[in-house]
Amino acid sequence: MASFVSSHKGKDKLVYAGFIYLKNRNGVENKRYWRCENYKSSKCPGTVLTDSDNKVLVLNDHNHGPSPTRIELARIKDNINKAAVTSSLSPRALVSKQLAGISDKAKTELPKLKNLEKTVGRKRYANGQQAIMGKINIKIIITATTYIFIITIAFTKILSQQSKK
């Protein structure tokens, strides 16, 4: 079954039969041509065609095996990017939540946690949000009651200092 993940540029990647495909071009009648993500690095000829219902037709086979770890990493990164915009969790908590239950093989190929947390901050900043919720400036309005309370505390401190002399 075909599914999609987003690239770091926000474009769709097709995930099918253990391989990741990048969109090559649009065809006629809502058909899209996809090629293997390794088409440049290992000159992989793997290509598929999808129709408007996302039914997949394999045109050329790959010259390498499937990579379930790369698919898992792509899904994790996609989930982190989506959650960065919708969640109000801190970057560290968000990344930890998304990484819960991943395979050991995927853990070895993950970027550093610090880099994933920075990705969350960058995504939020690009979306017009604060990267870290603790950096939000909250204005404090002093009303008459809080002003009297502040004076009362200060006055009692002055009186207690004078009584010690």
Short mmCIF file of N, CA and C in Angstrom, two decimals:
data_model
loop_
_atom_site.label_atom_id
_atom_site.label_comp_id
_atom_site.label_asym_id
_atom_site.label_seq_id
_atom_site.Cartn_x
_atom_site.Cartn_y
_atom_site.Cartn_z
N MET A 1 0.83 -1.18 0.00
CA MET A 1 0.00 0.00 0.00
C MET A 1 0.88 1.25 0.00
N ALA A 2 0.53 2.20 -0.80
CA ALA A 2 1.30 3.43 -0.93
C ALA A 2 0.91 4.42 0.16
N SER A 3 1.91 5.13 0.67
CA SER A 3 1.67 6.22 1.62
C SER A 3 2.63 7.35 1.28
N PHE A 4 2.46 8.47 1.96
CA PHE A 4 3.27 9.63 1.66
C PHE A 4 3.89 10.19 2.93
N VAL A 5 5.10 10.73 2.80
CA VAL A 5 5.75 11.52 3.84
C VAL A 5 6.21 12.81 3.19
N SER A 6 6.47 13.81 4.01
CA SER A 6 6.92 15.09 3.48
C SER A 6 8.44 15.19 3.56
N SER A 7 9.03 15.81 2.55
CA SER A 7 10.46 16.07 2.58
C SER A 7 10.71 17.29 3.46
N HIS A 8 11.98 17.62 3.69
CA HIS A 8 12.27 18.80 4.51
C HIS A 8 11.87 20.09 3.81
N LYS A 9 11.63 20.02 2.51
CA LYS A 9 11.15 21.18 1.76
C LYS A 9 9.63 21.20 1.66
N GLY A 10 8.97 20.21 2.25
CA GLY A 10 7.52 20.18 2.25
C GLY A 10 6.90 19.48 1.06
N LYS A 11 7.70 18.85 0.22
CA LYS A 11 7.15 18.15 -0.94
C LYS A 11 6.87 16.69 -0.58
N ASP A 12 5.96 16.08 -1.31
CA ASP A 12 5.58 14.69 -1.04
C ASP A 12 6.65 13.70 -1.51
N LYS A 13 6.82 12.66 -0.70
CA LYS A 13 7.62 11.49 -1.07
C LYS A 13 6.68 10.30 -1.00
N LEU A 14 6.78 9.42 -1.98
CA LEU A 14 5.96 8.22 -2.02
C LEU A 14 6.70 7.09 -1.33
N VAL A 15 6.02 6.39 -0.43
CA VAL A 15 6.58 5.22 0.24
C VAL A 15 5.80 4.01 -0.24
N TYR A 16 6.52 3.09 -0.89
CA TYR A 16 5.85 1.92 -1.46
C TYR A 16 6.82 0.74 -1.50
N ALA A 17 6.40 -0.39 -0.99
CA ALA A 17 7.13 -1.66 -1.04
C ALA A 17 8.55 -1.54 -0.49
N GLY A 18 8.73 -0.77 0.58
CA GLY A 18 10.04 -0.66 1.21
C GLY A 18 10.97 0.35 0.57
N PHE A 19 10.50 1.12 -0.37
CA PHE A 19 11.32 2.12 -1.06
C PHE A 19 10.68 3.49 -0.93
N ILE A 20 11.51 4.52 -1.04
CA ILE A 20 11.02 5.90 -1.03
C ILE A 20 11.26 6.48 -2.42
N TYR A 21 10.23 7.13 -2.95
CA TYR A 21 10.29 7.71 -4.29
C TYR A 21 10.07 9.22 -4.22
N LEU A 22 10.77 9.93 -5.10
CA LEU A 22 10.59 11.36 -5.27
C LEU A 22 9.80 11.61 -6.54
N LYS A 23 8.97 12.65 -6.53
CA LYS A 23 8.17 12.94 -7.71
C LYS A 23 9.08 13.40 -8.84
N ASN A 24 8.95 12.75 -9.99
CA ASN A 24 9.75 13.08 -11.15
C ASN A 24 9.01 14.09 -12.02
N ARG A 25 7.77 13.76 -12.38
CA ARG A 25 6.99 14.66 -13.23
C ARG A 25 5.53 14.26 -13.19
N ASN A 26 4.69 15.17 -13.66
CA ASN A 26 3.26 14.89 -13.80
C ASN A 26 2.99 14.38 -15.20
N GLY A 27 2.15 13.38 -15.30
CA GLY A 27 1.75 12.86 -16.60
C GLY A 27 0.35 13.32 -16.96
N VAL A 28 -0.18 12.76 -18.00
CA VAL A 28 -1.54 13.10 -18.41
C VAL A 28 -2.55 12.35 -17.54
N GLU A 29 -3.76 12.87 -17.46
CA GLU A 29 -4.87 12.25 -16.72
C GLU A 29 -4.52 12.00 -15.24
N ASN A 30 -3.95 12.99 -14.58
CA ASN A 30 -3.62 12.93 -13.14
C ASN A 30 -2.66 11.80 -12.78
N LYS A 31 -1.83 11.39 -13.71
CA LYS A 31 -0.81 10.39 -13.41
C LYS A 31 0.47 11.11 -13.01
N ARG A 32 1.17 10.50 -12.05
CA ARG A 32 2.44 11.07 -11.59
C ARG A 32 3.53 10.01 -11.68
N TYR A 33 4.67 10.44 -12.16
CA TYR A 33 5.83 9.56 -12.28
C TYR A 33 6.76 9.84 -11.10
N TRP A 34 7.22 8.76 -10.48
CA TRP A 34 8.09 8.84 -9.32
C TRP A 34 9.36 8.06 -9.61
N ARG A 35 10.48 8.52 -9.05
CA ARG A 35 11.72 7.76 -9.18
C ARG A 35 12.36 7.57 -7.81
N CYS A 36 13.19 6.56 -7.73
CA CYS A 36 13.82 6.19 -6.46
C CYS A 36 14.62 7.36 -5.91
N GLU A 37 14.63 7.49 -4.58
CA GLU A 37 15.39 8.57 -3.98
C GLU A 37 16.90 8.40 -4.18
N ASN A 38 17.33 7.20 -4.56
CA ASN A 38 18.75 6.94 -4.82
C ASN A 38 19.11 7.06 -6.29
N TYR A 39 18.29 7.75 -7.07
CA TYR A 39 18.55 7.81 -8.51
C TYR A 39 19.85 8.55 -8.82
N LYS A 40 20.26 9.48 -7.98
CA LYS A 40 21.52 10.19 -8.24
C LYS A 40 22.71 9.47 -7.62
N SER A 41 22.58 9.09 -6.35
CA SER A 41 23.73 8.52 -5.64
C SER A 41 24.15 7.15 -6.16
N SER A 42 23.19 6.28 -6.43
CA SER A 42 23.56 4.94 -6.91
C SER A 42 22.97 4.63 -8.29
N LYS A 43 22.53 5.68 -8.98
CA LYS A 43 21.98 5.54 -10.34
C LYS A 43 20.89 4.45 -10.41
N CYS A 44 20.02 4.46 -9.40
CA CYS A 44 18.95 3.47 -9.34
C CYS A 44 17.88 3.78 -10.38
N PRO A 45 17.52 2.79 -11.20
CA PRO A 45 16.50 3.03 -12.23
C PRO A 45 15.06 2.83 -11.74
N GLY A 46 14.86 2.58 -10.44
CA GLY A 46 13.53 2.30 -9.91
C GLY A 46 12.56 3.44 -10.14
N THR A 47 11.48 3.16 -10.88
CA THR A 47 10.44 4.17 -11.13
C THR A 47 9.07 3.52 -11.00
N VAL A 48 8.11 4.33 -10.57
CA VAL A 48 6.72 3.88 -10.48
C VAL A 48 5.82 4.98 -11.03
N LEU A 49 4.58 4.58 -11.28
CA LEU A 49 3.56 5.49 -11.79
C LEU A 49 2.35 5.39 -10.87
N THR A 50 1.79 6.53 -10.47
CA THR A 50 0.57 6.51 -9.67
C THR A 50 -0.54 7.23 -10.42
N ASP A 51 -1.76 6.77 -10.21
CA ASP A 51 -2.91 7.44 -10.83
C ASP A 51 -3.60 8.31 -9.78
N SER A 52 -4.75 8.83 -10.11
CA SER A 52 -5.46 9.74 -9.20
C SER A 52 -5.92 9.05 -7.92
N ASP A 53 -6.08 7.73 -7.94
CA ASP A 53 -6.47 6.96 -6.75
C ASP A 53 -5.26 6.46 -5.97
N ASN A 54 -4.06 6.89 -6.35
CA ASN A 54 -2.79 6.46 -5.75
C ASN A 54 -2.55 4.97 -5.89
N LYS A 55 -3.06 4.37 -6.96
CA LYS A 55 -2.71 2.99 -7.29
C LYS A 55 -1.34 3.04 -7.96
N VAL A 56 -0.49 2.09 -7.58
CA VAL A 56 0.90 2.12 -8.02
C VAL A 56 1.15 1.06 -9.08
N LEU A 57 1.86 1.46 -10.13
CA LEU A 57 2.31 0.55 -11.18
C LEU A 57 3.83 0.67 -11.25
N VAL A 58 4.53 -0.45 -11.00
CA VAL A 58 6.00 -0.44 -11.03
C VAL A 58 6.45 -0.48 -12.48
N LEU A 59 7.27 0.50 -12.88
CA LEU A 59 7.78 0.56 -14.25
C LEU A 59 9.16 -0.07 -14.37
N ASN A 60 10.08 0.26 -13.45
CA ASN A 60 11.44 -0.29 -13.45
C ASN A 60 11.80 -0.74 -12.04
N ASP A 61 12.55 -1.83 -11.95
CA ASP A 61 12.98 -2.35 -10.66
C ASP A 61 14.24 -1.61 -10.18
N HIS A 62 14.51 -1.77 -8.89
CA HIS A 62 15.65 -1.11 -8.25
C HIS A 62 16.92 -1.95 -8.43
N ASN A 63 18.07 -1.29 -8.24
CA ASN A 63 19.34 -2.03 -8.26
C ASN A 63 19.88 -2.21 -6.84
N HIS A 64 19.02 -2.04 -5.83
CA HIS A 64 19.40 -2.21 -4.43
C HIS A 64 18.18 -2.75 -3.67
N GLY A 65 18.41 -3.16 -2.44
CA GLY A 65 17.32 -3.71 -1.63
C GLY A 65 16.49 -2.63 -0.95
N PRO A 66 15.34 -3.02 -0.40
CA PRO A 66 14.50 -2.06 0.32
C PRO A 66 15.17 -1.60 1.61
N SER A 67 14.78 -0.44 2.10
CA SER A 67 15.37 0.12 3.30
C SER A 67 14.29 0.54 4.29
N PRO A 68 13.84 -0.40 5.12
CA PRO A 68 12.79 -0.06 6.09
C PRO A 68 13.25 0.97 7.13
N THR A 69 14.56 0.99 7.42
CA THR A 69 15.06 1.96 8.39
C THR A 69 14.92 3.38 7.87
N ARG A 70 15.24 3.60 6.60
CA ARG A 70 15.10 4.94 6.01
C ARG A 70 13.64 5.38 5.99
N ILE A 71 12.75 4.44 5.78
CA ILE A 71 11.32 4.77 5.79
C ILE A 71 10.89 5.17 7.20
N GLU A 72 11.35 4.40 8.19
CA GLU A 72 11.01 4.72 9.58
C GLU A 72 11.55 6.11 9.96
N LEU A 73 12.78 6.42 9.56
CA LEU A 73 13.36 7.73 9.85
C LEU A 73 12.60 8.84 9.14
N ALA A 74 12.20 8.60 7.90
CA ALA A 74 11.44 9.62 7.15
C ALA A 74 10.10 9.89 7.83
N ARG A 75 9.46 8.84 8.31
CA ARG A 75 8.17 9.02 9.00
C ARG A 75 8.34 9.76 10.32
N ILE A 76 9.41 9.43 11.05
CA ILE A 76 9.67 10.10 12.32
C ILE A 76 9.91 11.59 12.10
N LYS A 77 10.76 11.92 11.13
CA LYS A 77 11.05 13.33 10.84
C LYS A 77 9.78 14.06 10.38
N ASP A 78 8.97 13.40 9.58
CA ASP A 78 7.72 14.00 9.13
C ASP A 78 6.78 14.25 10.31
N ASN A 79 6.69 13.28 11.22
CA ASN A 79 5.83 13.44 12.40
C ASN A 79 6.34 14.56 13.31
N ILE A 80 7.66 14.68 13.45
CA ILE A 80 8.23 15.75 14.27
C ILE A 80 7.90 17.11 13.66
N ASN A 81 8.04 17.23 12.35
CA ASN A 81 7.75 18.50 11.68
C ASN A 81 6.27 18.87 11.80
N LYS A 82 5.39 17.89 11.67
CA LYS A 82 3.95 18.18 11.80
C LYS A 82 3.60 18.55 13.24
N ALA A 83 4.17 17.83 14.20
CA ALA A 83 3.88 18.09 15.61
C ALA A 83 4.48 19.42 16.07
N ALA A 84 5.56 19.85 15.46
CA ALA A 84 6.19 21.12 15.85
C ALA A 84 5.24 22.28 15.65
N VAL A 85 4.41 22.20 14.63
CA VAL A 85 3.48 23.29 14.32
C VAL A 85 2.21 23.19 15.17
N THR A 86 1.78 21.98 15.48
CA THR A 86 0.49 21.81 16.16
C THR A 86 0.60 21.67 17.68
N SER A 87 1.74 21.24 18.19
CA SER A 87 1.88 20.96 19.62
C SER A 87 2.51 22.15 20.35
N SER A 88 2.19 22.26 21.63
CA SER A 88 2.80 23.32 22.45
C SER A 88 3.84 22.74 23.41
N LEU A 89 4.20 21.49 23.22
CA LEU A 89 5.22 20.87 24.06
C LEU A 89 6.57 21.53 23.80
N SER A 90 7.47 21.42 24.77
CA SER A 90 8.83 21.92 24.56
C SER A 90 9.49 21.06 23.48
N PRO A 91 10.49 21.59 22.78
CA PRO A 91 11.14 20.80 21.73
C PRO A 91 11.66 19.46 22.23
N ARG A 92 12.25 19.45 23.43
CA ARG A 92 12.79 18.19 23.96
C ARG A 92 11.68 17.18 24.22
N ALA A 93 10.59 17.62 24.81
CA ALA A 93 9.47 16.72 25.11
C ALA A 93 8.83 16.21 23.82
N LEU A 94 8.71 17.09 22.84
CA LEU A 94 8.10 16.71 21.57
C LEU A 94 8.94 15.64 20.86
N VAL A 95 10.25 15.86 20.82
CA VAL A 95 11.14 14.89 20.16
C VAL A 95 11.13 13.57 20.92
N SER A 96 11.18 13.62 22.24
CA SER A 96 11.15 12.39 23.04
C SER A 96 9.87 11.60 22.81
N LYS A 97 8.76 12.31 22.73
CA LYS A 97 7.47 11.65 22.50
C LYS A 97 7.44 10.97 21.13
N GLN A 98 7.99 11.62 20.11
CA GLN A 98 7.98 11.05 18.76
C GLN A 98 8.95 9.88 18.62
N LEU A 99 10.01 9.88 19.42
CA LEU A 99 11.02 8.82 19.31
C LEU A 99 10.70 7.59 20.16
N ALA A 100 9.63 7.65 20.91
CA ALA A 100 9.26 6.51 21.76
C ALA A 100 8.89 5.31 20.89
N GLY A 101 9.55 4.19 21.14
CA GLY A 101 9.20 2.95 20.46
C GLY A 101 9.84 2.74 19.10
N ILE A 102 10.89 3.50 18.76
CA ILE A 102 11.52 3.26 17.46
C ILE A 102 12.51 2.10 17.58
N SER A 103 12.86 1.53 16.46
CA SER A 103 13.76 0.37 16.46
C SER A 103 15.19 0.79 16.80
N ASP A 104 15.98 -0.19 17.25
CA ASP A 104 17.38 0.08 17.58
C ASP A 104 18.17 0.48 16.35
N LYS A 105 17.84 -0.12 15.22
CA LYS A 105 18.53 0.20 13.96
C LYS A 105 18.29 1.66 13.59
N ALA A 106 17.06 2.13 13.78
CA ALA A 106 16.74 3.53 13.46
C ALA A 106 17.42 4.48 14.43
N LYS A 107 17.58 4.06 15.69
CA LYS A 107 18.25 4.91 16.68
C LYS A 107 19.69 5.20 16.28
N THR A 108 20.34 4.21 15.67
CA THR A 108 21.74 4.41 15.29
C THR A 108 21.89 5.39 14.13
N GLU A 109 20.86 5.53 13.32
CA GLU A 109 20.95 6.41 12.16
C GLU A 109 20.28 7.76 12.37
N LEU A 110 19.75 7.99 13.55
CA LEU A 110 19.09 9.27 13.85
C LEU A 110 20.10 10.41 13.92
N PRO A 111 19.68 11.62 13.56
CA PRO A 111 20.54 12.77 13.84
C PRO A 111 20.63 12.97 15.35
N LYS A 112 21.53 13.83 15.79
CA LYS A 112 21.65 14.11 17.22
C LYS A 112 20.33 14.71 17.71
N LEU A 113 20.00 14.40 18.96
CA LEU A 113 18.75 14.91 19.54
C LEU A 113 18.73 16.43 19.56
N LYS A 114 19.88 17.03 19.81
CA LYS A 114 19.97 18.49 19.81
C LYS A 114 19.57 19.07 18.45
N ASN A 115 19.98 18.39 17.38
CA ASN A 115 19.63 18.86 16.03
C ASN A 115 18.13 18.70 15.76
N LEU A 116 17.54 17.62 16.24
CA LEU A 116 16.09 17.44 16.07
C LEU A 116 15.32 18.51 16.84
N GLU A 117 15.82 18.86 18.03
CA GLU A 117 15.17 19.91 18.82
C GLU A 117 15.28 21.26 18.12
N LYS A 118 16.42 21.52 17.50
CA LYS A 118 16.59 22.77 16.75
C LYS A 118 15.66 22.80 15.55
N THR A 119 15.44 21.64 14.94
CA THR A 119 14.51 21.56 13.82
C THR A 119 13.11 21.98 14.25
N VAL A 120 12.70 21.56 15.44
CA VAL A 120 11.39 21.95 15.97
C VAL A 120 11.33 23.46 16.12
N GLY A 121 12.38 24.05 16.67
CA GLY A 121 12.42 25.50 16.84
C GLY A 121 12.37 26.24 15.51
N ARG A 122 13.11 25.75 14.53
CA ARG A 122 13.11 26.38 13.21
C ARG A 122 11.74 26.29 12.55
N LYS A 123 11.10 25.15 12.68
CA LYS A 123 9.78 24.96 12.08
C LYS A 123 8.77 25.90 12.73
N ARG A 124 8.85 26.03 14.04
CA ARG A 124 7.93 26.93 14.74
C ARG A 124 8.20 28.39 14.37
N TYR A 125 9.46 28.75 14.28
CA TYR A 125 9.81 30.12 13.91
C TYR A 125 9.32 30.45 12.51
N ALA A 126 9.47 29.51 11.58
CA ALA A 126 9.01 29.71 10.20
C ALA A 126 7.50 29.83 10.14
N ASN A 127 6.82 29.22 11.11
CA ASN A 127 5.36 29.26 11.15
C ASN A 127 4.83 30.45 11.97
N GLY A 128 5.74 31.28 12.47
CA GLY A 128 5.32 32.45 13.24
C GLY A 128 5.08 32.19 14.71
N GLN A 129 5.57 31.07 15.22
CA GLN A 129 5.40 30.74 16.63
C GLN A 129 6.72 30.93 17.36
N GLN A 130 6.66 30.99 18.68
CA GLN A 130 7.88 31.02 19.47
C GLN A 130 8.50 29.63 19.45
N ALA A 131 9.83 29.58 19.32
CA ALA A 131 10.52 28.29 19.28
C ALA A 131 10.39 27.57 20.62
N ILE A 132 10.50 28.32 21.70
CA ILE A 132 10.39 27.75 23.04
C ILE A 132 9.33 28.55 23.78
N MET A 133 8.39 27.87 24.37
CA MET A 133 7.27 28.54 25.01
C MET A 133 7.72 29.44 26.16
N GLY A 134 8.87 29.16 26.78
CA GLY A 134 9.37 29.98 27.88
C GLY A 134 9.85 31.35 27.44
N LYS A 135 10.05 31.57 26.16
CA LYS A 135 10.53 32.85 25.67
C LYS A 135 9.40 33.81 25.32
N ILE A 136 8.17 33.44 25.60
CA ILE A 136 7.04 34.31 25.30
C ILE A 136 7.00 35.42 26.36
N ASN A 137 6.93 36.65 25.92
CA ASN A 137 6.85 37.79 26.84
C ASN A 137 5.41 37.99 27.28
N ILE A 138 5.21 37.95 28.58
CA ILE A 138 3.88 38.18 29.14
C ILE A 138 3.94 39.52 29.88
N LYS A 139 3.11 40.45 29.47
CA LYS A 139 3.09 41.77 30.08
C LYS A 139 2.36 41.70 31.42
N ILE A 140 2.95 42.32 32.43
CA ILE A 140 2.34 42.36 33.74
C ILE A 140 1.72 43.75 33.91
N ILE A 141 0.46 43.77 34.19
CA ILE A 141 -0.25 45.03 34.38
C ILE A 141 -0.41 45.24 35.88
N ILE A 142 0.11 46.35 36.36
CA ILE A 142 0.01 46.66 37.78
C ILE A 142 -1.28 47.45 38.00
N THR A 143 -2.15 46.89 38.80
CA THR A 143 -3.40 47.57 39.14
C THR A 143 -3.24 48.23 40.50
N ALA A 144 -4.24 48.94 40.92
CA ALA A 144 -4.19 49.64 42.21
C ALA A 144 -4.01 48.66 43.36
N THR A 145 -4.66 47.52 43.31
CA THR A 145 -4.55 46.55 44.40
C THR A 145 -3.16 45.93 44.45
N THR A 146 -2.59 45.61 43.31
CA THR A 146 -1.24 45.04 43.32
C THR A 146 -0.22 46.09 43.71
N TYR A 147 -0.47 47.35 43.36
CA TYR A 147 0.44 48.43 43.70
C TYR A 147 0.47 48.62 45.22
N ILE A 148 -0.70 48.59 45.85
CA ILE A 148 -0.78 48.72 47.31
C ILE A 148 -0.09 47.53 47.97
N PHE A 149 -0.28 46.37 47.43
CA PHE A 149 0.34 45.16 47.97
C PHE A 149 1.86 45.28 47.89
N ILE A 150 2.38 45.78 46.78
CA ILE A 150 3.83 45.94 46.63
C ILE A 150 4.35 46.95 47.64
N ILE A 151 3.63 48.05 47.82
CA ILE A 151 4.05 49.07 48.79
C ILE A 151 4.01 48.50 50.20
N THR A 152 3.00 47.74 50.51
CA THR A 152 2.86 47.16 51.84
C THR A 152 4.03 46.24 52.15
N ILE A 153 4.42 45.41 51.20
CA ILE A 153 5.56 44.51 51.41
C ILE A 153 6.84 45.31 51.60
N ALA A 154 7.05 46.32 50.76
CA ALA A 154 8.25 47.14 50.87
C ALA A 154 8.26 47.91 52.20
N PHE A 155 7.12 48.42 52.61
CA PHE A 155 7.02 49.20 53.84
C PHE A 155 7.30 48.32 55.06
N THR A 156 6.78 47.08 55.06
CA THR A 156 7.04 46.19 56.19
C THR A 156 8.51 45.81 56.26
N LYS A 157 9.17 45.71 55.12
CA LYS A 157 10.62 45.42 55.14
C LYS A 157 11.39 46.59 55.73
N ILE A 158 10.98 47.81 55.37
CA ILE A 158 11.65 49.00 55.91
C ILE A 158 11.44 49.09 57.41
N LEU A 159 10.22 48.85 57.85
CA LEU A 159 9.92 48.90 59.28
C LEU A 159 10.69 47.85 60.06
N SER A 160 10.80 46.65 59.48
CA SER A 160 11.53 45.59 60.18
C SER A 160 13.02 45.90 60.25
N GLN A 161 13.56 46.58 59.25
CA GLN A 161 14.97 46.97 59.28
C GLN A 161 15.21 48.07 60.30
N GLN A 162 14.26 49.01 60.43
CA GLN A 162 14.41 50.10 61.39
C GLN A 162 14.28 49.60 62.82
N SER A 163 13.44 48.61 63.03
CA SER A 163 13.25 48.09 64.39
C SER A 163 14.46 47.30 64.86
N LYS A 164 15.27 46.78 63.92
CA LYS A 164 16.46 46.01 64.28
C LYS A 164 17.59 46.94 64.73
N LYS A 165 17.52 48.23 64.38
CA LYS A 165 18.60 49.17 64.71
C LYS A 165 18.61 49.58 66.12
#
